[in-house]
Coordinates of C-alpha atoms in Angstrom, one line a residue:
M1 CA -2.6 -2.7 -0.4
A2 CA -3.8 -4.3 2.7
T3 CA -3.5 -7.7 4.5
C4 CA -6.0 -9.6 6.9
P5 CA -7.1 -13.2 7.1
T6 CA -10.0 -14.4 4.6
C7 CA -12.2 -14.2 7.5
C8 CA -12.5 -10.6 7.8
K9 CA -15.6 -8.4 7.1
S10 CA -15.7 -6.6 4.0
V11 CA -15.3 -2.8 4.1
D12 CA -18.8 -2.8 3.1
E13 CA -20.1 -4.3 6.3
V14 CA -18.5 -1.6 8.6
E15 CA -19.9 1.8 9.2
D16 CA -17.0 3.6 10.9
P17 CA -13.8 4.0 9.1
G18 CA -12.0 2.9 12.2
A19 CA -13.7 -0.3 11.7
A20 CA -11.0 -1.1 9.0
P21 CA -8.5 -3.0 10.8
Y22 CA -6.5 -3.8 7.9
G23 CA -6.4 -0.4 6.1
N24 CA -9.0 -1.4 3.4
F25 CA -11.2 1.7 3.9
I26 CA -13.9 2.4 1.5
N27 CA -13.4 6.3 1.7
Y28 CA -9.5 6.5 2.2
Y29 CA -9.2 9.3 -0.5
T30 CA -11.5 11.6 1.5
F31 CA -9.3 11.8 4.3
N32 CA -6.3 11.3 2.5
P33 CA -6.5 13.1 -0.9
P34 CA -4.1 11.9 -3.4
E35 CA -2.9 15.7 -3.5
N36 CA -1.2 15.1 -0.2
R37 CA 1.5 12.8 -1.7
L38 CA 1.6 14.2 -5.2
S39 CA 2.6 17.8 -3.7
L40 CA 5.7 16.2 -2.8
I41 CA 6.6 14.5 -6.5
P42 CA 8.5 17.0 -8.8
A43 CA 5.5 17.8 -11.4
T44 CA 8.0 16.8 -14.0
L45 CA 7.7 13.1 -13.0
L46 CA 3.9 13.0 -13.3
R47 CA 1.7 12.7 -16.4
D48 CA -1.9 13.2 -15.7
L49 CA -4.4 10.9 -17.1
G50 CA -8.0 12.5 -16.2
H51 CA -10.0 12.7 -13.2
N52 CA -12.9 9.9 -12.2
D53 CA -15.5 11.7 -10.2
S54 CA -16.9 8.1 -8.6
R55 CA -13.5 7.5 -7.3
E56 CA -13.0 11.2 -6.2
E57 CA -9.2 10.7 -7.3
D58 CA -6.9 11.5 -9.9
T59 CA -5.2 8.6 -12.0
L60 CA -1.6 9.4 -12.5
I61 CA 1.7 7.5 -14.1
L62 CA 5.0 8.1 -14.1
D63 CA 5.9 10.0 -17.2
V64 CA 8.4 7.6 -18.9
G65 CA 7.6 8.5 -22.2
R66 CA 5.9 5.2 -23.0
K67 CA 3.3 2.9 -22.5
V68 CA 3.5 1.3 -19.2
H69 CA 1.2 -1.5 -17.5
L70 CA -0.3 -1.1 -13.5
L71 CA -1.2 -3.6 -11.6
G72 CA -3.0 -2.8 -8.7
F73 CA -3.8 -5.2 -5.7
D74 CA -5.5 -5.6 -2.6
L75 CA -6.7 -8.3 -0.1
D76 CA -10.6 -6.5 -0.4
E77 CA -12.9 -8.3 -3.1
T78 CA -15.0 -5.2 -2.8
L79 CA -12.7 -2.3 -3.3
I80 CA -11.0 -4.5 -6.3
R81 CA -14.3 -4.7 -7.7
R82 CA -14.8 -1.1 -7.5
A83 CA -11.5 -0.2 -8.7
Q84 CA -12.5 -2.6 -12.1
Q85 CA -15.8 -0.8 -12.8
T86 CA -14.3 3.0 -12.4
S87 CA -11.4 2.1 -15.0
P88 CA -13.1 -0.1 -17.6
E89 CA -11.4 1.9 -20.4
H90 CA -7.6 1.6 -19.3
S91 CA -6.8 -1.9 -20.8
N92 CA -3.1 -1.6 -19.7
I93 CA -4.5 -1.3 -16.2
T94 CA -4.9 -4.2 -13.9
F95 CA -6.7 -4.7 -10.2
M96 CA -6.0 -8.2 -8.7
H97 CA -7.2 -9.5 -5.6
L98 CA -4.4 -10.8 -3.4
D99 CA -3.1 -11.5 0.1
I100 CA 0.8 -10.4 -0.2
T101 CA 1.6 -11.8 2.7
K102 CA 0.2 -15.3 1.7
D103 CA 0.1 -15.6 -2.3
T104 CA 2.9 -14.2 -4.2
K105 CA 2.6 -16.8 -7.0
Q106 CA -0.2 -14.3 -8.9
L107 CA 2.6 -11.6 -9.0
Q108 CA 5.2 -13.9 -10.6
D109 CA 2.3 -15.2 -13.4
Y110 CA 1.7 -11.5 -13.8
L111 CA 5.4 -10.5 -14.5
R112 CA 5.7 -13.8 -16.9
Q113 CA 2.7 -12.8 -19.0
H114 CA 4.7 -9.4 -19.7
C115 CA 7.9 -11.4 -20.2
C116 CA 9.5 -9.5 -17.3
T117 CA 11.3 -10.8 -14.3
H118 CA 11.0 -7.4 -12.2
F119 CA 8.4 -4.7 -11.8
H120 CA 10.2 -1.3 -12.9
L121 CA 8.6 0.6 -9.9
C122 CA 6.4 -1.1 -6.8
L123 CA 4.5 1.5 -5.0
C124 CA 3.7 1.0 -1.6
L125 CA 1.8 3.5 0.3
A126 CA 0.8 3.3 3.7
V127 CA 0.7 -0.3 3.6
T128 CA 3.4 -1.4 6.5
M129 CA 1.9 -0.3 9.4
W130 CA -1.2 -2.4 8.5
V131 CA 0.8 -5.7 8.1
H132 CA 3.1 -4.9 11.2
L133 CA -0.1 -4.8 13.3
N134 CA -1.6 -7.7 12.3
H135 CA 1.5 -9.7 11.3
G136 CA 4.2 -8.5 13.4
D137 CA 7.9 -7.8 13.0
S138 CA 8.9 -10.7 10.9
A139 CA 6.3 -10.5 8.6
L140 CA 6.8 -6.7 8.0
L141 CA 10.4 -7.5 7.2
Q142 CA 9.7 -10.4 4.8
L143 CA 7.3 -8.2 3.0
L144 CA 10.0 -5.7 2.5
S145 CA 12.1 -8.1 1.2
H146 CA 9.7 -9.7 -1.1
L147 CA 9.0 -6.3 -2.8
A148 CA 12.6 -5.5 -3.1
S149 CA 13.2 -9.0 -4.7
I150 CA 10.9 -7.9 -7.3
S151 CA 11.2 -4.8 -8.2
Q152 CA 14.0 -2.5 -9.6
H153 CA 12.8 0.7 -7.8
L154 CA 10.4 0.8 -4.4
L155 CA 8.2 4.2 -3.7
L156 CA 7.6 3.3 0.0
E157 CA 5.6 5.2 2.4
A158 CA 5.8 3.9 6.2
Q159 CA 3.3 5.4 8.6
P160 CA 4.4 7.0 11.5
W161 CA 4.4 5.3 15.1
K162 CA 1.5 7.9 15.9
C163 CA -0.7 6.1 13.2
Y164 CA 0.0 2.7 15.3
R165 CA -1.2 4.3 18.5
S166 CA -4.4 6.0 16.8
A167 CA -5.2 2.9 15.0
A168 CA -5.2 0.7 18.1
R169 CA -7.1 3.4 19.9
R170 CA -10.0 3.4 17.1
L171 CA -10.4 -0.5 17.4
R172 CA -10.7 0.0 21.2
K173 CA -13.7 2.7 21.1
L174 CA -15.4 -0.5 19.0
G175 CA -14.6 -2.6 21.6
R176 CA -12.7 -4.6 19.7
S177 CA -9.9 -6.9 20.4
D178 CA -6.3 -5.1 20.5
F179 CA -4.3 -6.0 16.9
D180 CA -2.4 -9.2 17.8
H181 CA 1.2 -7.9 17.5
F182 CA 0.9 -4.6 19.0
K183 CA 2.4 -4.5 22.4
T184 CA 5.0 -6.7 21.4
L185 CA 6.4 -4.8 18.4
K186 CA 9.8 -4.7 18.7
I187 CA 10.2 -2.2 15.7
Q188 CA 8.9 1.1 17.3
G189 CA 9.6 4.8 17.1
D190 CA 10.6 6.4 13.6
V191 CA 9.7 3.3 11.4
A192 CA 10.8 4.5 8.4
I193 CA 14.2 4.4 9.7
H194 CA 14.2 1.0 10.4
L195 CA 12.7 0.2 7.4
K196 CA 15.6 2.0 5.5
E197 CA 18.1 -0.1 7.2
H198 CA 16.4 -3.4 6.5
L199 CA 16.3 -2.6 2.9
E200 CA 20.2 -1.4 2.7
K201 CA 21.6 -4.1 4.7
H202 CA 19.6 -7.1 3.5
C203 CA 17.9 -6.4 0.3
G204 CA 20.9 -4.6 -1.7
M205 CA 18.6 -1.5 -2.2
Q206 CA 20.0 2.2 -1.7
L207 CA 17.9 5.3 -1.0
I208 CA 17.6 7.5 -4.4
Q209 CA 15.5 10.5 -3.2
S210 CA 13.6 11.1 -0.1
F211 CA 10.3 13.3 -1.4
G212 CA 9.3 14.5 2.1
S213 CA 6.7 14.0 4.5
T214 CA 2.8 14.4 4.8
S215 CA 0.9 15.9 6.8
W216 CA 0.2 12.4 8.7
D217 CA 3.9 12.7 9.7

């Protein structure tokens, strides 16, 4: 999941991975393999659905003992099309072109189609930094509040502050303008702690379990 203005270039139009200033990397799983995260989650919670060589990633779901419906969305249409092409055999998996900072009606429509008011689990992995850098403090907190309002459980992976600096540095090396909000962000330092406090104080959520840190931390 990533966010950007509609005028942003497709990830196919750029060669340097640092030129994806909204997190819409075409080769994401080559430098951050799924195993980096999956190794932190107890094996009893996961069930392997198979490996897809074209995507270089394993597709897994929580082993809840019944059929589940999965929804993945991204603002980059190219990435959505690729996901649709590599998972055509899974009728219970849907991929949606969506910028969650602007349009949430599609999510509500999806829930209604499945006679649900909330998602049982929302995965927000390495997304918050891109919303934060491109839209600012208030947009980041609004995103968390919205996800909490439509999810029974939220699995959140927030990028550490060093990743913010690295993203800004990559952008400058390409001769591009800095992120709009990077120098004015008030939420800094241990970002994960700030997000946890917001979810607990303003969204009525509580921490159930921390699965640890990846090598990015």
